[in-house]
mmCIF file of C-alpha atoms in Angstrom:
data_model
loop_
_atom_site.group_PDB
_atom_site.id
_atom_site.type_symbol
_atom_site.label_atom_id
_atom_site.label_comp_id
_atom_site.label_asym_id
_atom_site.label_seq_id
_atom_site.Cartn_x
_atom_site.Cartn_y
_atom_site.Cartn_z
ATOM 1 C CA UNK S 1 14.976 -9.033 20.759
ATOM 2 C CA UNK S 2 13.844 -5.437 21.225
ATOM 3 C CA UNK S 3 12.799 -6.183 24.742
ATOM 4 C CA UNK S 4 16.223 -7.831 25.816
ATOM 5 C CA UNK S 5 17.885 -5.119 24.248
ATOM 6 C CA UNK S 6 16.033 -2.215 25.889
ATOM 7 C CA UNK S 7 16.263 -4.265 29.330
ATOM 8 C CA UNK S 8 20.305 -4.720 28.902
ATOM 9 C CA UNK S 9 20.501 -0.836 28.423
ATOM 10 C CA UNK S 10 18.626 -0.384 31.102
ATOM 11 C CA UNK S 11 20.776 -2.400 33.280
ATOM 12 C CA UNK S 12 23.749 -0.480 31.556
ATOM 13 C CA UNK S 13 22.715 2.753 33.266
ATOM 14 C CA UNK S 14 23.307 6.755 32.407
ATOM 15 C CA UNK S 15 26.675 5.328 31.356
ATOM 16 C CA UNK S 16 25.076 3.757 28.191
ATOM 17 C CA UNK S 17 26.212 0.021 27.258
ATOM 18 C CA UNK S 18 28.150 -0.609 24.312
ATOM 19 C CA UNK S 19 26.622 -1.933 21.093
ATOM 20 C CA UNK S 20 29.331 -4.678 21.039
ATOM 21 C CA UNK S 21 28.321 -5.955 24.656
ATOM 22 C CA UNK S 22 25.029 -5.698 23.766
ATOM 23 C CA UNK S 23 25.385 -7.779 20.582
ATOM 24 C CA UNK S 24 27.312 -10.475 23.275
ATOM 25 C CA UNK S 25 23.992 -10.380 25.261
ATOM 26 C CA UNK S 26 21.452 -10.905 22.321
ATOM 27 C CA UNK S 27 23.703 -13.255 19.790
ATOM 28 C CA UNK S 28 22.932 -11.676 16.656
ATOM 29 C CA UNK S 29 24.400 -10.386 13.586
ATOM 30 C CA UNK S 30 26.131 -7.002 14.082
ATOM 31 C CA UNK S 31 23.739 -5.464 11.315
ATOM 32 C CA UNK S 32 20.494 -6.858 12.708
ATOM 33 C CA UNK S 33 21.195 -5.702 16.404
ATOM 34 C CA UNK S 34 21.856 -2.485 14.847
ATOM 35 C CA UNK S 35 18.862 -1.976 12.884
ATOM 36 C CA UNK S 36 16.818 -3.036 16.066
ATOM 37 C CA UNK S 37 18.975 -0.083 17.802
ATOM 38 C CA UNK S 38 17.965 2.144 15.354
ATOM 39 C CA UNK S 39 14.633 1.981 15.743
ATOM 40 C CA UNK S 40 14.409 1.850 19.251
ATOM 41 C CA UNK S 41 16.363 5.135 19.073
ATOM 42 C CA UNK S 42 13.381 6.632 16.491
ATOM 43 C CA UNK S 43 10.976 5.620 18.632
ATOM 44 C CA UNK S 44 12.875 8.184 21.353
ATOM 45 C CA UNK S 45 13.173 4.725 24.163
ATOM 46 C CA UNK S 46 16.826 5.068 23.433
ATOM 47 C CA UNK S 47 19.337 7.613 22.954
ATOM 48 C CA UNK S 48 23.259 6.999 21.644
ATOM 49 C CA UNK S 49 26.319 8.323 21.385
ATOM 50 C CA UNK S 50 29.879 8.313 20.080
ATOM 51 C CA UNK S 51 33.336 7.394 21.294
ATOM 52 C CA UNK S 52 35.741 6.938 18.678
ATOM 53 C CA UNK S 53 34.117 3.764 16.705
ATOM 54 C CA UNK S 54 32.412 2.581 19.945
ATOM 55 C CA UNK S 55 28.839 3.737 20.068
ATOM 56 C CA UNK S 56 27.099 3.803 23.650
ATOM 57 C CA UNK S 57 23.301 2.923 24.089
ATOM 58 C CA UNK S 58 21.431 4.058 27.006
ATOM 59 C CA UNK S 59 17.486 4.658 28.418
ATOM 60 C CA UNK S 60 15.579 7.636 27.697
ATOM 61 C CA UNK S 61 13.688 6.769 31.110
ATOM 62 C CA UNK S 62 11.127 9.285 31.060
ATOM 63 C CA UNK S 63 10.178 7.841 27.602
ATOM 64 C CA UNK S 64 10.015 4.749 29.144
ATOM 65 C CA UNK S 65 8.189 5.446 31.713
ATOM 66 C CA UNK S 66 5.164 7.094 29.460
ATOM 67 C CA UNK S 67 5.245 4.219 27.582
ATOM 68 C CA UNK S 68 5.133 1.852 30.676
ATOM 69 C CA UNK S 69 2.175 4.202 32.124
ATOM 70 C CA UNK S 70 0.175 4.037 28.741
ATOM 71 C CA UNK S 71 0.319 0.110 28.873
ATOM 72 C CA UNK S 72 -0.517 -0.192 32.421
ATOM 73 C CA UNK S 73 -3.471 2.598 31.599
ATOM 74 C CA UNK S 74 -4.578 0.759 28.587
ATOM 75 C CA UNK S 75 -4.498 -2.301 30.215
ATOM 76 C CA UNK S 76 -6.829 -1.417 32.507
ATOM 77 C CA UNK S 77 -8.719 -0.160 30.711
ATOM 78 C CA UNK S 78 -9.670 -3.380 28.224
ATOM 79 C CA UNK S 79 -8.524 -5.894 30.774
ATOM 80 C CA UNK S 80 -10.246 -8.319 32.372
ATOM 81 C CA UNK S 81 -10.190 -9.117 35.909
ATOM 82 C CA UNK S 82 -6.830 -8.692 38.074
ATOM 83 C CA UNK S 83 -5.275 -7.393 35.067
ATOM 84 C CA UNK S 84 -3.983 -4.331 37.208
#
């Protein structure tokens, strides 16, 4: 669910993508998606913010990115062949 989530915001843009269309997109319970939110925004992947009672979701890319580098690095790393 994390994944989907973090790919929909992505998709969303600097704009951010509202928790409501992103509940749409993932068909869960309002209070799971928004523990799942929550911790993607502790782990610093994704940042929010406020409009009246609509909160907005979007990427912290370069936080992304590390993370995406440090998987492809550790992948090849322990890998096995054509893993990179």
């Amino acid at each position: 669910m994390r994944l989907s989530t973090r790919r929909l915001v992505v998709a969303g843009g600097a704009g951010g993508t509202a928790a409501g269309g992103i509940q749409l997109h993932v068909d869960r319970p309002a209070s799971t998606l928004s523990h799942h939110l929550k911790r993607l925004v502790d782990a610093g992947l994704l940042k929010t913010r406020g409009e009246g009672t609509f909160n907005y979701y979007s990427a912290e890319y370069a936080a992304l990115r590390a993370l995406t580098d440090y998987l492809w690095e550790d992948c090849c790393k322990r890998g096995g062949k054509g893993c990179c």
